[in-house]
Amino acid sequence: MSTEDRVDAARERVVRFMAEEGKKNTRQRGVIVEGFLGAGGHLTLQELQALVREQEGAVGYATVYRTMKMLEEAGVAVERNFGTGQARYELAEFGTHHDHLICVGCNRHIEFEAQLIEERQDQIAERHGCLVQHHRHEIYGLCADCQ
């Protein structure tokens, strides 16, 4: 599924979730959602707030926080913590999966897909009688620029 398809699916899911849960579709909430969907990265709440303030100057941190929690509930956003003590959010995978390389020098995040790793994890889980529901694979090291 392409990134554009994932973003479209996320938009549809947000609209459906808000209708089902009786949530208001405010202008600020819409700007935050579109800012998150358009960013395409691993954003902190502060980074997302700075991004959306370019369009909607009065967006507060609490509004960004509540909107991102709503996106998590809707299955659109995933909170990640890469060992820095600061949560980052990324778009949910919608049927795809990727893992992360994280530079401990500059905190750069590199997403990768490796079918061989996925197959091996499934084999290990099966051997131990485990039915995998989800997983996270994070590799910490130094990127080429920081070595």
PDB file of N, CA, C and O in Angstrom, residues 18-52:
ATOM      1  N   MET A  18     -14.778   9.561  14.213  1.00  0.00           N
ATOM      2  CA  MET A  18     -15.373  10.746  14.821  1.00  0.00           C
ATOM      3  C   MET A  18     -16.899  10.692  14.780  1.00  0.00           C
ATOM      4  O   MET A  18     -17.561  11.059  15.754  1.00  0.00           O
ATOM      5  N   ALA A  19     -17.447  10.202  13.684  1.00  0.00           N
ATOM      6  CA  ALA A  19     -18.908  10.077  13.578  1.00  0.00           C
ATOM      7  C   ALA A  19     -19.429   9.045  14.575  1.00  0.00           C
ATOM      8  O   ALA A  19     -20.421   9.297  15.278  1.00  0.00           O
ATOM      9  N   GLU A  20     -18.756   7.905  14.652  1.00  0.00           N
ATOM     10  CA  GLU A  20     -19.188   6.839  15.559  1.00  0.00           C
ATOM     11  C   GLU A  20     -19.072   7.240  17.024  1.00  0.00           C
ATOM     12  O   GLU A  20     -19.893   6.846  17.847  1.00  0.00           O
ATOM     13  N   GLU A  21     -18.059   8.018  17.345  1.00  0.00           N
ATOM     14  CA  GLU A  21     -17.811   8.410  18.734  1.00  0.00           C
ATOM     15  C   GLU A  21     -18.454   9.753  19.103  1.00  0.00           C
ATOM     16  O   GLU A  21     -18.325  10.205  20.233  1.00  0.00           O
ATOM     17  N   GLY A  22     -19.101  10.392  18.134  1.00  0.00           N
ATOM     18  CA  GLY A  22     -19.756  11.678  18.395  1.00  0.00           C
ATOM     19  C   GLY A  22     -18.776  12.813  18.656  1.00  0.00           C
ATOM     20  O   GLY A  22     -19.074  13.747  19.390  1.00  0.00           O
ATOM     21  N   LYS A  23     -17.616  12.756  18.044  1.00  0.00           N
ATOM     22  CA  LYS A  23     -16.588  13.801  18.224  1.00  0.00           C
ATOM     23  C   LYS A  23     -16.823  14.929  17.225  1.00  0.00           C
ATOM     24  O   LYS A  23     -17.194  14.686  16.083  1.00  0.00           O
ATOM     25  N   LYS A  24     -16.578  16.135  17.677  1.00  0.00           N
ATOM     26  CA  LYS A  24     -16.739  17.305  16.803  1.00  0.00           C
ATOM     27  C   LYS A  24     -15.549  17.429  15.861  1.00  0.00           C
ATOM     28  O   LYS A  24     -14.410  17.201  16.239  1.00  0.00           O
ATOM     29  N   ASN A  25     -15.835  17.840  14.640  1.00  0.00           N
ATOM     30  CA  ASN A  25     -14.792  18.069  13.650  1.00  0.00           C
ATOM     31  C   ASN A  25     -14.491  19.566  13.618  1.00  0.00           C
ATOM     32  O   ASN A  25     -14.965  20.289  12.768  1.00  0.00           O
ATOM     33  N   THR A  26     -13.665  20.029  14.565  1.00  0.00           N
ATOM     34  CA  THR A  26     -13.333  21.440  14.651  1.00  0.00           C
ATOM     35  C   THR A  26     -12.258  21.804  13.639  1.00  0.00           C
ATOM     36  O   THR A  26     -11.538  20.934  13.135  1.00  0.00           O
ATOM     37  N   ARG A  27     -12.128  23.080  13.367  1.00  0.00           N
ATOM     38  CA  ARG A  27     -11.115  23.561  12.431  1.00  0.00           C
ATOM     39  C   ARG A  27      -9.719  23.213  12.941  1.00  0.00           C
ATOM     40  O   ARG A  27      -8.873  22.717  12.198  1.00  0.00           O
ATOM     41  N   GLN A  28      -9.462  23.462  14.235  1.00  0.00           N
ATOM     42  CA  GLN A  28      -8.144  23.163  14.793  1.00  0.00           C
ATOM     43  C   GLN A  28      -7.829  21.674  14.712  1.00  0.00           C
ATOM     44  O   GLN A  28      -6.723  21.283  14.343  1.00  0.00           O
ATOM     45  N   ARG A  29      -8.801  20.857  15.043  1.00  0.00           N
ATOM     46  CA  ARG A  29      -8.593  19.410  14.979  1.00  0.00           C
ATOM     47  C   ARG A  29      -8.270  18.992  13.546  1.00  0.00           C
ATOM     48  O   ARG A  29      -7.375  18.178  13.309  1.00  0.00           O
ATOM     49  N   GLY A  30      -8.978  19.567  12.586  1.00  0.00           N
ATOM     50  CA  GLY A  30      -8.723  19.256  11.179  1.00  0.00           C
ATOM     51  C   GLY A  30      -7.321  19.651  10.739  1.00  0.00           C
ATOM     52  O   GLY A  30      -6.655  18.913  10.013  1.00  0.00           O
ATOM     53  N   VAL A  31      -6.853  20.802  11.201  1.00  0.00           N
ATOM     54  CA  VAL A  31      -5.500  21.261  10.855  1.00  0.00           C
ATOM     55  C   VAL A  31      -4.457  20.330  11.465  1.00  0.00           C
ATOM     56  O   VAL A  31      -3.460  19.981  10.825  1.00  0.00           O
ATOM     57  N   ILE A  32      -4.691  19.889  12.686  1.00  0.00           N
ATOM     58  CA  ILE A  32      -3.755  18.975  13.350  1.00  0.00           C
ATOM     59  C   ILE A  32      -3.722  17.638  12.618  1.00  0.00           C
ATOM     60  O   ILE A  32      -2.645  17.096  12.337  1.00  0.00           O
ATOM     61  N   VAL A  33      -4.887  17.099  12.301  1.00  0.00           N
ATOM     62  CA  VAL A  33      -4.956  15.818  11.587  1.00  0.00           C
ATOM     63  C   VAL A  33      -4.235  15.920  10.250  1.00  0.00           C
ATOM     64  O   VAL A  33      -3.404  15.071   9.910  1.00  0.00           O
ATOM     65  N   GLU A  34      -4.522  16.963   9.477  1.00  0.00           N
ATOM     66  CA  GLU A  34      -3.882  17.111   8.167  1.00  0.00           C
ATOM     67  C   GLU A  34      -2.387  17.359   8.308  1.00  0.00           C
ATOM     68  O   GLU A  34      -1.593  16.878   7.498  1.00  0.00           O
ATOM     69  N   GLY A  35      -1.984  18.106   9.329  1.00  0.00           N
ATOM     70  CA  GLY A  35      -0.558  18.325   9.574  1.00  0.00           C
ATOM     71  C   GLY A  35       0.157  17.028   9.859  1.00  0.00           C
ATOM     72  O   GLY A  35       1.237  16.752   9.317  1.00  0.00           O
ATOM     73  N   PHE A  36      -0.455  16.191  10.704  1.00  0.00           N
ATOM     74  CA  PHE A  36       0.129  14.894  11.025  1.00  0.00           C
ATOM     75  C   PHE A  36       0.189  14.002   9.788  1.00  0.00           C
ATOM     76  O   PHE A  36       1.224  13.398   9.488  1.00  0.00           O
ATOM     77  N   LEU A  37      -0.919  13.918   9.061  1.00  0.00           N
ATOM     78  CA  LEU A  37      -0.965  13.039   7.884  1.00  0.00           C
ATOM     79  C   LEU A  37      -0.001  13.493   6.795  1.00  0.00           C
ATOM     80  O   LEU A  37       0.564  12.670   6.077  1.00  0.00           O
ATOM     81  N   GLY A  38       0.211  14.786   6.683  1.00  0.00           N
ATOM     82  CA  GLY A  38       1.089  15.314   5.655  1.00  0.00           C
ATOM     83  C   GLY A  38       2.559  15.305   6.018  1.00  0.00           C
ATOM     84  O   GLY A  38       3.426  15.402   5.146  1.00  0.00           O
ATOM     85  N   ALA A  39       2.863  15.163   7.287  1.00  0.00           N
ATOM     86  CA  ALA A  39       4.257  15.253   7.737  1.00  0.00           C
ATOM     87  C   ALA A  39       5.083  14.041   7.329  1.00  0.00           C
ATOM     88  O   ALA A  39       6.263  14.170   7.005  1.00  0.00           O
ATOM     89  N   GLY A  40       4.481  12.871   7.369  1.00  0.00           N
ATOM     90  CA  GLY A  40       5.163  11.664   6.921  1.00  0.00           C
ATOM     91  C   GLY A  40       6.383  11.268   7.712  1.00  0.00           C
ATOM     92  O   GLY A  40       7.284  10.660   7.167  1.00  0.00           O
ATOM     93  N   GLY A  41       6.427  11.599   8.983  1.00  0.00           N
ATOM     94  CA  GLY A  41       7.600  11.226   9.759  1.00  0.00           C
ATOM     95  C   GLY A  41       7.264  10.855  11.175  1.00  0.00           C
ATOM     96  O   GLY A  41       6.106  10.615  11.511  1.00  0.00           O
ATOM     97  N   HIS A  42       8.265  10.828  11.994  1.00  0.00           N
ATOM     98  CA  HIS A  42       8.121  10.493  13.403  1.00  0.00           C
ATOM     99  C   HIS A  42       8.133  11.805  14.182  1.00  0.00           C
ATOM    100  O   HIS A  42       9.191  12.293  14.571  1.00  0.00           O
ATOM    101  N   LEU A  43       6.955  12.359  14.411  1.00  0.00           N
ATOM    102  CA  LEU A  43       6.831  13.687  15.012  1.00  0.00           C
ATOM    103  C   LEU A  43       6.601  13.627  16.511  1.00  0.00           C
ATOM    104  O   LEU A  43       5.823  12.805  16.997  1.00  0.00           O
ATOM    105  N   THR A  44       7.240  14.536  17.235  1.00  0.00           N
ATOM    106  CA  THR A  44       6.884  14.745  18.634  1.00  0.00           C
ATOM    107  C   THR A  44       5.666  15.663  18.651  1.00  0.00           C
ATOM    108  O   THR A  44       5.335  16.311  17.652  1.00  0.00           O
ATOM    109  N   LEU A  45       5.023  15.746  19.792  1.00  0.00           N
ATOM    110  CA  LEU A  45       3.891  16.662  19.922  1.00  0.00           C
ATOM    111  C   LEU A  45       4.337  18.104  19.693  1.00  0.00           C
ATOM    112  O   LEU A  45       3.627  18.887  19.059  1.00  0.00           O
ATOM    113  N   GLN A  46       5.513  18.447  20.175  1.00  0.00           N
ATOM    114  CA  GLN A  46       6.032  19.804  19.997  1.00  0.00           C
ATOM    115  C   GLN A  46       6.295  20.105  18.527  1.00  0.00           C
ATOM    116  O   GLN A  46       6.009  21.205  18.050  1.00  0.00           O
ATOM    117  N   GLU A  47       6.857  19.147  17.809  1.00  0.00           N
ATOM    118  CA  GLU A  47       7.110  19.347  16.383  1.00  0.00           C
ATOM    119  C   GLU A  47       5.808  19.502  15.614  1.00  0.00           C
ATOM    120  O   GLU A  47       5.697  20.365  14.736  1.00  0.00           O
ATOM    121  N   LEU A  48       4.812  18.694  15.958  1.00  0.00           N
ATOM    122  CA  LEU A  48       3.515  18.805  15.293  1.00  0.00           C
ATOM    123  C   LEU A  48       2.856  20.135  15.625  1.00  0.00           C
ATOM    124  O   LEU A  48       2.296  20.791  14.744  1.00  0.00           O
ATOM    125  N   GLN A  49       2.949  20.562  16.872  1.00  0.00           N
ATOM    126  CA  GLN A  49       2.379  21.856  17.252  1.00  0.00           C
ATOM    127  C   GLN A  49       3.027  22.993  16.464  1.00  0.00           C
ATOM    128  O   GLN A  49       2.338  23.869  15.942  1.00  0.00           O
ATOM    129  N   ALA A  50       4.341  22.979  16.344  1.00  0.00           N
ATOM    130  CA  ALA A  50       5.035  24.018  15.569  1.00  0.00           C
ATOM    131  C   ALA A  50       4.597  23.991  14.109  1.00  0.00           C
ATOM    132  O   ALA A  50       4.397  25.049  13.496  1.00  0.00           O
ATOM    133  N   LEU A  51       4.418  22.801  13.569  1.00  0.00           N
ATOM    134  CA  LEU A  51       3.991  22.656  12.179  1.00  0.00           C
ATOM    135  C   LEU A  51       2.594  23.237  11.965  1.00  0.00           C
ATOM    136  O   LEU A  51       2.371  23.996  11.021  1.00  0.00           O
ATOM    137  N   VAL A  52       1.666  22.894  12.836  1.00  0.00           N
ATOM    138  CA  VAL A  52       0.288  23.355  12.635  1.00  0.00           C
ATOM    139  C   VAL A  52       0.113  24.825  12.996  1.00  0.00           C
ATOM    140  O   VAL A  52      -0.796  25.487  12.486  1.00  0.00           O
TER     141      VAL A  52
END
